Amino acid sequence: MSIKDWIYRAIACGMSTFQTYTAVVAPFTAMIQRPIHLAFGLPLVFLSKPSGDGFLHKALDYLLAAIGVLVGLYWVYNQMELMSRAGAATSEDIIISALAVLVILEGTRRIMGPALSLIAIAFMAYAYFGPYMPSFFGHRGYSLERILFYCYTYPEAIFGVPLGVSSTYIYMFVMLACVMNRTGMGDVFIRLAFAATGRFVGGPGKAAVLGSALFGCVSGASSANVVATGTFTIPLMKKAGFPGTFAGGVEAAASTGGQIMPPMMGAAAFIIADVLGVSYFTVCVAAAIPAILYFLSVGAVIHFECLRMGLGRSMEQTESVLSVLKKDGYQLLPLVALVGMLAMDLSPLRAGAVSVALTIVINLLFGKNKLDLKGFVKVFEESATRSLEVVMSTSCAGIIVGMVSLTGIGLKFSNAIISLSGSHLSLVLVMSMIASIILGMGLPTAACYIILSVITAPIVVKMGVLPMAAHLFIFYFGIMSTITPPVALSSYIAASLADANPMKTGIKAVQLALAGFIVPYMFVYNPGLLAEGSFIHIMVCLVTACLGIIALSAATVGYFRMKMHWLERIVFVVAALCLIGDNTLLNVASLVVVGTVFFFRREKRPAADGDENPQT
């Protein structure tokens, strides 16, 4: 290892040690915890993403790393003075503020590409050039010194709630995911998925869906999910006769859903909880049924597509679910404990820390590949490395949030959207969906959500939508952007694993998840799908929505026990949309329509190749 590698490892392990100590022993106040968290993260970015190989490049990286530490510690040691002279910054304050903005923008560019940094620069430019803007969006303008100091010291800017969530809940869950992966839980998920689905039509595809749902609830990142599960599932799908484009699309669509799968979801879910002032478990409960519907939609499309292509059953069953649980079910205990602790309203920070400790103890007692000292160091280093994207996205998005607050553009944008939509909720939702997908194409989900939570979510809430539904709505479509061309990172990674055309794989992923694009509209118009209301009402909503999703999936593929006529597909789409709603009369009528089609087709569907039971 080089000196640089030793420095990186020391800082990474120091960061994980700091986060573990504050989670278990004594958390610091927000305005100490967040700057220290950033002071650890910034140097790791510049050391892990060098600007070049030459001496000057290396010197620049070390200089930026040192500045990253400086801007974090400067706030820690001068926080009271900075807050007391908010309107009268010293020249030293301005210099530090400028350096902070500079290293955050550059660090964000290095770790995630230029998109988020350019958006932040655009918002800062808007704050500066306000007097020259069109009258509707114009404002009095602010000096560069005022903008920089505001970004650095305003409580809701760089060191705001998003970075606070990154420095507490998210980091511990990232560490939990690293520990679980190191101790073999990911492998257990994959084996469970294949054991549960191998004997059904399109088994490899359904295993990818189930495996991604299980693994994704630990990883919380679409691209990581594609790589982790796709390495196993894509070759098996291709071996079973799946075209490369179809196999890649299945994995991309399934992996994307991992971010919406409780209990560990994506990073933005923790921010939703803080923004709405509710417990993280409340967010998990609200997201549970939509997640089920999403994965059901992808699985149903795979089922009908496999029947249409005549793939039938194509996997040999090597082990049962029961045998997997008997052999390695103990590795799932930390995840069960995590759900229980969240249900008991224990802080996600403490719940994550306890789950990490429980995972380690179980590994040391029963694990086949026990963690040694080197393994612990790897976990600490990997946890810090995997957290960098969240650290930079939340701090850079904080600059944007600060500029929205300073200029009041959020209110102006809300008024413009409401005016353009004619105060029609459906149009507002469509505009919010488009904004979420476009922003999400170039940004991580957490950054996309942070920006939209201050610009578009208030508009949807103002239209009478429940706050939870409004925030989950933009969260969902921010996630769906990872499979939506032209910038579809998850689809492109899956395409490389499947040796398929990236654009065609992205289009196939969208087709597979098409019914899932309807899910956010479902819970906006039917809050029962967010677990709002009585238990009976919630169950009725769930059952009818599941039937609607299946009908919509069949219409998408054009196959329901045999090839469907275009008129039948239209009827199924209408019936599906009626089942998705909360109108009892329409639900009953739609069930009659779908049931009638099913009855008249039950004796007509030809058996697919390898399908021993035509009624499956």
XYZ file of C-alpha atoms in Angstrom:
616
model
C 0.000 0.000 0.000
C 1.171 3.527 -0.819
C 1.277 6.372 1.690
C -1.837 7.781 0.061
C -3.670 4.475 0.594
C -2.644 4.423 4.254
C -3.893 7.999 4.704
C -7.172 7.133 3.004
C -7.674 4.041 5.157
C -6.862 5.974 8.346
C -9.390 8.730 7.539
C -12.047 6.206 6.457
C -11.626 4.143 9.630
C -11.631 7.351 11.674
C -14.905 8.378 10.038
C -16.540 5.025 10.776
C -15.225 5.093 14.344
C -16.644 8.588 14.856
C -20.021 7.584 13.419
C -20.162 4.423 15.510
C -19.252 6.281 18.700
C -21.906 8.964 18.165
C -24.518 6.301 17.339
C -23.818 4.124 20.369
C -22.332 6.327 23.082
C -23.031 10.047 22.791
C -24.222 11.860 19.659
C -23.067 15.464 19.331
C -25.302 18.431 18.651
C -26.344 18.864 15.021
C -23.968 21.733 14.316
C -20.982 19.712 15.518
C -21.964 16.318 14.110
C -22.624 17.596 10.579
C -19.424 19.653 10.043
C -17.237 16.835 11.401
C -19.040 14.369 9.131
C -18.283 16.642 6.163
C -14.674 17.162 7.337
C -14.172 13.400 7.130
C -15.988 12.979 3.816
C -14.345 15.724 1.744
C -10.727 14.528 2.009
C -11.821 10.970 1.184
C -13.412 12.241 -2.026
C -10.269 14.003 -3.218
C -8.025 11.087 -2.264
C -10.244 8.468 -3.915
C -10.989 10.505 -7.062
C -7.662 12.110 -8.049
C -7.514 14.852 -10.671
C -4.520 13.237 -12.425
C -1.240 11.381 -12.020
C 1.264 14.227 -12.135
C 2.916 15.903 -9.152
C 0.840 19.075 -9.495
C -2.379 17.043 -9.666
C -1.434 15.145 -6.516
C -0.498 18.380 -4.755
C -3.881 19.876 -5.733
C -5.726 16.825 -4.391
C -3.926 17.029 -1.041
C -4.586 20.771 -0.876
C -8.317 20.318 -1.538
C -8.424 17.495 1.015
C -6.842 19.794 3.624
C -9.298 22.569 2.762
C -12.148 20.075 3.195
C -10.981 19.382 6.752
C -10.511 23.102 7.403
C -14.016 24.211 6.366
C -15.585 21.556 8.579
C -13.496 22.255 11.666
C -13.737 26.037 11.229
C -17.487 25.775 11.797
C -17.032 23.485 14.802
C -14.665 25.891 16.564
C -16.439 29.109 15.573
C -20.111 28.162 15.435
C -21.312 30.579 18.110
C -19.478 33.523 16.550
C -20.685 32.609 13.048
C -24.306 32.465 14.166
C -24.075 35.687 16.162
C -22.675 37.731 13.242
C -24.930 36.326 10.541
C -25.395 39.757 8.985
C -21.845 41.009 9.495
C -19.404 38.429 8.196
C -15.687 39.053 8.532
C -13.293 38.725 5.591
C -12.069 35.460 7.124
C -15.651 34.141 7.208
C -16.149 34.977 3.539
C -12.908 33.249 2.530
C -13.840 30.091 4.440
C -17.380 30.205 3.015
C -15.993 30.503 -0.531
C -13.598 27.608 0.071
C -16.427 25.484 1.487
C -18.645 26.051 -1.560
C -15.687 25.454 -3.883
C -14.623 22.105 -2.402
C -18.219 20.888 -2.155
C -18.911 21.705 -5.802
C -15.651 20.109 -6.944
C -16.054 17.091 -4.659
C -19.588 16.540 -5.924
C -18.370 16.766 -9.524
C -15.676 14.182 -8.903
C -17.845 11.651 -7.095
C -21.047 11.976 -9.169
C -20.289 13.906 -12.336
C -21.061 17.536 -13.188
C -24.890 17.571 -13.157
C -25.592 18.405 -9.490
C -22.709 20.890 -9.249
C -23.949 22.726 -12.351
C -27.478 22.884 -10.936
C -26.103 24.357 -7.693
C -24.081 26.920 -9.657
C -27.201 27.816 -11.670
C -29.177 28.474 -8.472
C -26.345 30.632 -7.107
C -26.254 32.536 -10.406
C -30.014 33.060 -10.130
C -29.522 34.549 -6.657
C -26.855 36.913 -8.016
C -28.576 37.956 -11.264
C -32.064 38.338 -9.781
C -32.577 41.947 -10.941
C -31.937 40.913 -14.564
C -34.427 38.038 -14.586
C -37.885 38.185 -16.225
C -40.335 40.019 -13.993
C -42.156 36.904 -12.792
C -38.957 35.248 -11.538
C -37.032 38.408 -10.772
C -35.872 39.549 -7.316
C -33.612 42.215 -5.851
C -30.433 40.132 -6.132
C -27.688 39.400 -3.623
C -23.969 40.028 -3.489
C -21.525 37.173 -3.972
C -20.337 37.550 -0.367
C -23.917 37.293 0.907
C -24.594 34.182 -1.211
C -21.438 32.371 -0.083
C -21.879 33.200 3.604
C -25.548 32.219 3.460
C -24.653 28.821 1.956
C -22.113 28.185 4.712
C -23.970 29.463 7.777
C -27.703 29.204 7.057
C -29.077 26.264 9.151
C -30.967 24.801 6.176
C -28.178 25.129 3.591
C -24.947 23.089 3.514
C -25.282 21.944 7.123
C -29.037 21.441 6.900
C -31.308 18.460 7.523
C -30.134 16.369 4.516
C -26.496 16.382 5.666
C -27.762 15.757 9.202
C -29.529 12.606 8.058
C -26.390 11.526 6.195
C -24.304 11.999 9.339
C -26.601 9.872 11.513
C -29.176 7.400 10.182
C -27.867 6.818 6.665
C -24.280 6.149 7.685
C -25.238 3.434 10.148
C -27.480 1.746 7.592
C -24.670 1.889 5.024
C -22.413 0.206 7.585
C -25.128 -2.368 8.292
C -25.362 -3.176 4.572
C -21.563 -3.565 4.367
C -21.471 -5.881 7.387
C -24.368 -7.975 6.070
C -22.750 -8.326 2.666
C -19.422 -9.294 4.217
C -21.066 -11.943 6.389
C -22.991 -13.552 3.514
C -26.572 -12.284 3.857
C -26.659 -11.230 0.196
C -25.929 -14.804 -0.849
C -28.743 -16.077 1.369
C -31.177 -13.679 -0.326
C -30.207 -14.913 -3.785
C -30.552 -18.570 -2.774
C -33.929 -17.911 -1.172
C -35.135 -16.191 -4.328
C -34.142 -19.084 -6.584
C -35.542 -21.644 -4.150
C -38.897 -19.826 -4.030
C -39.344 -19.212 -7.762
C -37.337 -21.853 -9.601
C -40.230 -24.199 -10.294
C -42.503 -21.508 -11.816
C -42.787 -20.205 -15.356
C -39.959 -17.757 -16.038
C -38.213 -18.830 -12.851
C -34.889 -17.002 -13.432
C -36.690 -13.712 -14.110
C -38.883 -14.041 -11.049
C -35.825 -14.984 -8.994
C -34.224 -11.724 -10.139
C -37.300 -9.823 -8.962
C -37.478 -11.513 -5.577
C -33.713 -11.459 -5.086
C -33.538 -7.764 -5.929
C -36.411 -7.039 -3.553
C -34.625 -8.832 -0.724
C -31.109 -7.632 -1.511
C -32.251 -4.132 -2.447
C -33.785 -3.572 0.963
C -30.232 -3.945 2.306
C -28.175 -2.187 -0.378
C -30.570 0.734 -0.970
C -28.902 1.615 -4.294
C -30.133 0.595 -7.750
C -26.733 0.345 -9.433
C -25.209 -1.643 -6.560
C -28.220 -3.952 -6.641
C -27.811 -4.559 -10.393
C -24.161 -5.522 -9.991
C -24.702 -7.672 -6.884
C -27.705 -9.679 -8.080
C -27.323 -9.320 -11.840
C -23.975 -11.104 -11.781
C -25.896 -14.274 -10.830
C -29.351 -13.777 -12.320
C -28.547 -12.447 -15.802
C -26.418 -15.443 -16.896
C -29.079 -17.815 -15.564
C -31.823 -15.957 -17.442
C -29.831 -16.089 -20.675
C -29.101 -19.795 -20.136
C -32.846 -20.373 -19.741
C -33.488 -18.753 -23.122
C -34.154 -15.134 -22.139
C -32.920 -12.693 -24.821
C -30.066 -10.498 -23.533
C -32.150 -7.324 -23.762
C -34.982 -8.940 -21.817
C -32.643 -10.352 -19.150
C -30.963 -6.964 -18.666
C -34.311 -5.159 -18.551
C -35.627 -7.583 -15.937
C -32.625 -7.045 -13.685
C -32.672 -3.248 -14.098
C -36.404 -2.965 -13.375
C -36.196 -5.334 -10.405
C -33.082 -3.715 -8.928
C -34.572 -0.233 -9.167
C -37.385 -1.319 -6.877
C -34.882 -2.109 -4.145
C -34.800 1.570 -3.149
C -38.514 1.535 -2.355
C -38.462 -1.744 -0.431
C -38.661 -1.462 3.382
C -37.079 -1.780 5.849
C -33.864 -0.150 4.571
C -35.024 1.609 1.368
C -32.944 4.377 -0.223
C -31.195 7.263 1.501
C -34.004 9.658 0.594
C -36.468 7.713 2.772
C -34.620 8.855 5.899
C -34.769 12.439 4.674
C -38.517 12.083 4.029
C -38.989 11.092 7.669
C -37.088 14.161 8.894
C -38.798 16.553 6.467
C -42.288 15.318 7.419
C -41.434 15.047 11.119
C -42.517 11.407 11.366
C -40.712 8.259 12.433
C -38.793 6.264 9.864
C -41.031 3.272 10.625
C -44.045 5.377 9.565
C -42.376 5.934 6.184
C -41.675 2.189 5.902
C -45.304 1.307 6.649
C -46.560 3.820 4.092
C -44.119 2.535 1.454
C -44.794 -1.184 2.017
C -47.911 -1.654 -0.146
C -46.607 0.489 -3.058
C -43.390 -1.579 -2.994
C -45.424 -4.806 -3.138
C -47.413 -3.461 -6.077
C -44.249 -2.434 -7.919
C -42.607 -5.833 -7.615
C -45.892 -7.565 -8.413
C -46.141 -5.520 -11.620
C -42.613 -6.449 -12.731
C -43.147 -10.110 -11.817
C -46.499 -10.239 -13.639
C -45.033 -8.737 -16.816
C -42.242 -11.336 -16.692
C -44.814 -14.121 -16.231
C -46.967 -13.085 -19.189
C -43.926 -12.337 -21.367
C -42.437 -15.771 -20.666
C -45.747 -17.458 -21.503
C -45.974 -15.420 -24.707
C -42.430 -16.437 -25.720
C -43.003 -20.060 -24.673
C -40.170 -20.147 -22.151
C -42.127 -22.192 -19.609
C -40.318 -23.664 -16.617
C -36.608 -23.619 -17.137
C -34.817 -24.026 -13.798
C -33.780 -27.110 -11.926
C -34.753 -26.939 -8.281
C -31.625 -27.576 -6.221
C -32.865 -26.619 -2.742
C -36.097 -25.584 -1.080
C -36.864 -22.432 0.861
C -37.083 -24.518 4.038
C -33.649 -26.058 3.489
C -32.094 -22.602 2.917
C -33.696 -21.283 6.096
C -32.604 -24.341 8.094
C -29.046 -24.011 6.882
C -28.503 -20.244 6.886
C -31.677 -18.656 8.232
C -29.792 -17.393 11.293
C -28.163 -14.756 9.084
C -31.559 -13.111 8.624
C -32.018 -12.498 12.367
C -30.433 -8.992 12.310
C -32.891 -7.900 9.622
C -35.822 -9.312 11.628
C -34.494 -7.553 14.735
C -34.177 -4.299 12.788
C -37.832 -4.418 11.734
C -38.853 -5.185 15.311
C -36.850 -2.290 16.756
C -38.249 0.143 14.191
C -41.760 -1.129 14.967
C -41.119 -0.405 18.653
C -40.269 3.176 17.623
C -36.597 2.872 18.535
C -34.458 5.551 16.878
C -33.238 4.398 13.431
C -29.755 5.454 14.542
C -29.794 3.115 17.538
C -31.672 0.399 15.644
C -29.014 0.443 12.921
C -26.179 0.333 15.474
C -27.743 -2.583 17.363
C -28.320 -4.459 14.099
C -24.660 -3.970 13.142
C -23.562 -5.342 16.519
C -26.003 -8.277 16.281
C -24.766 -9.156 12.791
C -21.170 -9.198 14.008
C -21.994 -11.308 17.076
C -23.928 -13.864 15.000
C -21.062 -14.034 12.531
C -18.488 -14.594 15.258
C -20.614 -17.307 16.879
C -22.025 -19.165 13.881
C -20.547 -17.712 10.704
C -18.569 -19.871 8.301
C -16.328 -17.003 7.187
C -15.779 -15.158 10.446
C -14.732 -11.531 10.381
C -11.156 -11.032 11.569
C -9.367 -7.756 12.271
C -8.666 -7.266 8.577
C -12.347 -7.867 7.847
C -13.414 -5.231 10.376
C -11.029 -2.699 8.838
C -12.463 -3.507 5.408
C -16.003 -2.966 6.706
C -15.055 0.407 8.217
C -13.254 1.492 5.051
C -16.035 0.285 2.749
C -18.692 2.014 4.866
C -16.916 5.363 4.529
C -16.366 4.879 0.796
C -19.988 3.942 0.104
C -21.239 6.938 2.091
C -19.352 9.517 0.001
C -22.018 9.871 -2.669
C -24.629 10.612 -0.011
C -22.304 13.033 1.821
C -21.621 15.040 -1.320
C -25.152 14.916 -2.726
C -26.728 16.104 0.530
C -24.186 18.891 1.118
C -24.372 20.133 -2.477
C -28.160 19.892 -2.501
C -28.033 21.991 0.664
C -26.593 24.838 -1.419
C -29.619 24.612 -3.710
C -32.055 24.521 -0.781
C -30.324 27.578 0.673
C -30.704 29.496 -2.598
C -34.384 28.492 -2.851
C -34.933 29.908 0.636
C -32.892 33.067 -0.015
C -34.583 33.972 -3.307
C -38.107 32.658 -2.720
C -38.075 30.861 -6.089
C -39.924 27.903 -4.582
C -43.081 29.968 -4.072
C -42.751 31.539 -7.527
C -42.357 28.105 -9.115
C -45.375 26.771 -7.202
C -47.544 29.642 -8.393
C -46.366 29.113 -11.977
C -47.169 25.379 -11.950
C -50.606 25.921 -10.430
C -51.321 28.630 -12.994
C -50.203 26.473 -15.938
C -52.180 23.461 -14.704
C -55.346 25.442 -14.141
C -55.353 24.069 -10.571
C -56.019 20.532 -11.889
C -54.362 17.960 -9.666
C -53.791 15.493 -12.518
C -51.791 18.061 -14.501
C -49.796 19.063 -11.424
C -48.926 15.395 -10.836
C -47.846 14.899 -14.459
C -45.619 18.003 -14.303
C -44.141 16.833 -10.992
C -43.523 13.387 -12.475
C -41.680 14.864 -15.466
C -39.585 17.117 -13.214
C -38.713 14.169 -10.970
C -37.658 11.935 -13.859
C -35.608 14.655 -15.585
C -33.811 15.669 -12.397
C -33.327 12.055 -11.373
C -31.622 11.215 -14.660
C -28.584 13.239 -13.695
C -28.732 13.095 -9.916
C -28.698 10.520 -7.131
C -32.141 9.838 -5.703
C -31.385 11.642 -2.436
C -30.277 14.839 -4.198
C -33.228 14.668 -6.596
C -35.657 14.291 -3.694
C -34.097 17.135 -1.676
C -34.491 19.588 -4.551
C -38.022 18.492 -5.431
C -39.096 18.468 -1.771
C -38.682 22.248 -1.625
C -39.952 23.019 -5.141
C -42.625 20.556 -6.308
C -43.800 18.685 -3.188
C -45.345 21.839 -1.632
C -47.354 22.313 -4.839
C -48.820 18.816 -4.653
C -49.608 19.258 -0.944
C -51.256 22.599 -1.714
C -53.598 20.713 -4.086
C -54.962 18.740 -1.116
C -52.773 15.616 -1.357
C -51.546 14.011 1.866
C -47.963 15.142 2.630
C -46.749 11.539 2.803
C -48.294 10.757 -0.595
C -46.837 13.922 -2.140
C -43.296 13.207 -0.942
C -43.399 9.506 -1.829
C -44.732 10.490 -5.266
C -41.617 12.492 -6.189
C -39.403 9.929 -4.427
C -40.785 7.142 -6.627
C -40.294 8.959 -9.910
C -36.834 10.108 -8.914
C -35.995 6.413 -8.547
C -37.691 5.425 -11.822
C -35.341 7.762 -13.685
C -32.546 5.189 -13.201
C -34.202 2.941 -15.828
C -35.653 5.697 -18.043
C -33.648 6.480 -21.217
C -31.716 8.417 -22.348
C -29.838 8.495 -19.004
C -30.644 5.147 -17.407
C -27.684 4.090 -15.284
C -29.209 0.865 -13.917
C -30.337 -0.223 -17.376
C -26.903 0.454 -18.872
C -25.103 -1.511 -16.139
C -27.514 -4.414 -16.636
C -26.978 -4.202 -20.402
C -23.217 -4.530 -19.956
C -23.718 -7.639 -17.806
C -26.129 -9.099 -20.377
C -23.993 -8.102 -23.383
C -27.027 -6.318 -24.822
C -27.792 -2.975 -26.447
C -27.997 -0.340 -23.657
C -30.801 1.746 -25.166
C -32.941 -1.287 -26.029
C -32.350 -2.648 -22.522
C -33.520 0.669 -21.046
C -36.662 0.618 -23.172
C -37.353 -2.980 -22.141
C -36.854 -2.073 -18.466
C -39.418 0.730 -18.799
C -41.868 -1.694 -20.445
C -41.369 -4.200 -17.632
C -41.902 -1.504 -14.997
C -44.651 0.296 -16.920
C -47.377 -0.745 -14.495
C -45.077 0.466 -11.726
C -45.201 3.964 -13.201
C -48.888 3.956 -12.277
C -48.285 3.066 -8.609
C -47.529 6.649 -7.427
C -50.782 7.895 -8.949
C -52.565 5.028 -7.234
C -51.598 6.034 -3.719
C -52.178 9.745 -4.378
C -55.809 9.070 -5.331
C -56.242 6.133 -2.956
C -54.534 6.824 0.432
C -55.571 3.367 1.618
C -52.528 2.087 -0.275
C -50.372 4.097 2.143
C -51.964 2.229 5.059
C -54.353 5.119 5.774
C -57.719 4.030 7.178
C -59.156 0.909 8.774
C -57.546 -2.502 8.372
C -60.443 -3.838 6.268
C -60.325 -0.793 3.982
C -56.556 -1.182 3.527
C -56.902 -4.890 2.684
C -59.678 -4.230 0.161
C -57.555 -1.526 -1.478
C -54.567 -3.890 -1.586
C -56.494 -6.781 -3.158
C -58.205 -4.682 -5.829
C -54.962 -2.836 -6.609
C -53.109 -6.160 -7.004
C -55.771 -7.407 -9.424
C -55.580 -4.107 -11.288
C -51.800 -4.369 -11.548
C -52.040 -7.919 -12.924
C -54.637 -6.851 -15.497
C -52.507 -3.883 -16.527
C -49.448 -6.120 -16.842
C -51.354 -8.528 -19.083
C -52.475 -5.625 -21.273
C -48.889 -4.321 -21.450
C -47.609 -7.671 -22.771
C -50.731 -8.413 -24.811
C -51.076 -11.916 -23.389
C -53.607 -13.402 -20.984
C -53.721 -17.193 -21.326
C -53.343 -16.520 -25.080
C -52.512 -13.584 -27.314
C -54.890 -10.691 -26.676
C -56.792 -8.731 -29.319
C -56.112 -4.972 -29.277
C -59.691 -4.351 -28.144
C -59.227 -6.762 -25.236
C -56.066 -4.914 -24.232
C -57.961 -1.622 -24.121
C -60.714 -3.224 -22.021
C -58.097 -4.601 -19.631
C -56.391 -1.201 -19.288
C -59.720 0.470 -18.447
C -60.616 -2.328 -16.006
C -57.188 -2.090 -14.391
C -57.461 1.661 -13.862
C -60.918 1.189 -12.339
C -59.589 -1.507 -9.990
C -56.772 0.803 -8.969
C -59.276 3.440 -7.833
C -61.321 3.503 -4.647
C -64.821 3.228 -6.137
C -66.644 0.043 -5.042
C -69.049 -0.012 -7.995
C -66.246 0.346 -10.544
C -64.175 -2.252 -8.708
C -66.981 -4.839 -8.862
C -67.692 -4.099 -12.537
C -64.008 -4.449 -13.412
C -63.707 -7.723 -11.512
C -66.658 -9.091 -13.494
C -64.978 -8.083 -16.778
C -61.590 -9.602 -15.892
C -63.205 -12.726 -14.403
C -65.309 -13.260 -17.530
C -62.257 -13.059 -19.803
C -60.368 -15.447 -17.525
C -63.228 -17.981 -17.497
C -63.639 -18.081 -21.269
C -59.889 -18.456 -21.759
C -59.197 -21.139 -19.155
C -59.697 -24.010 -21.568
C -58.202 -22.300 -24.595
C -54.679 -21.344 -23.593
C -52.080 -23.588 -25.210
C -49.331 -24.917 -22.947
C -45.960 -23.256 -23.332
C -42.885 -25.354 -23.981
C -41.791 -27.027 -20.785
C -44.968 -25.968 -18.994
C -46.488 -29.138 -17.601
C -49.485 -27.373 -16.140
C -51.288 -25.068 -18.594
C -53.207 -23.440 -15.771
C -50.127 -21.948 -14.041
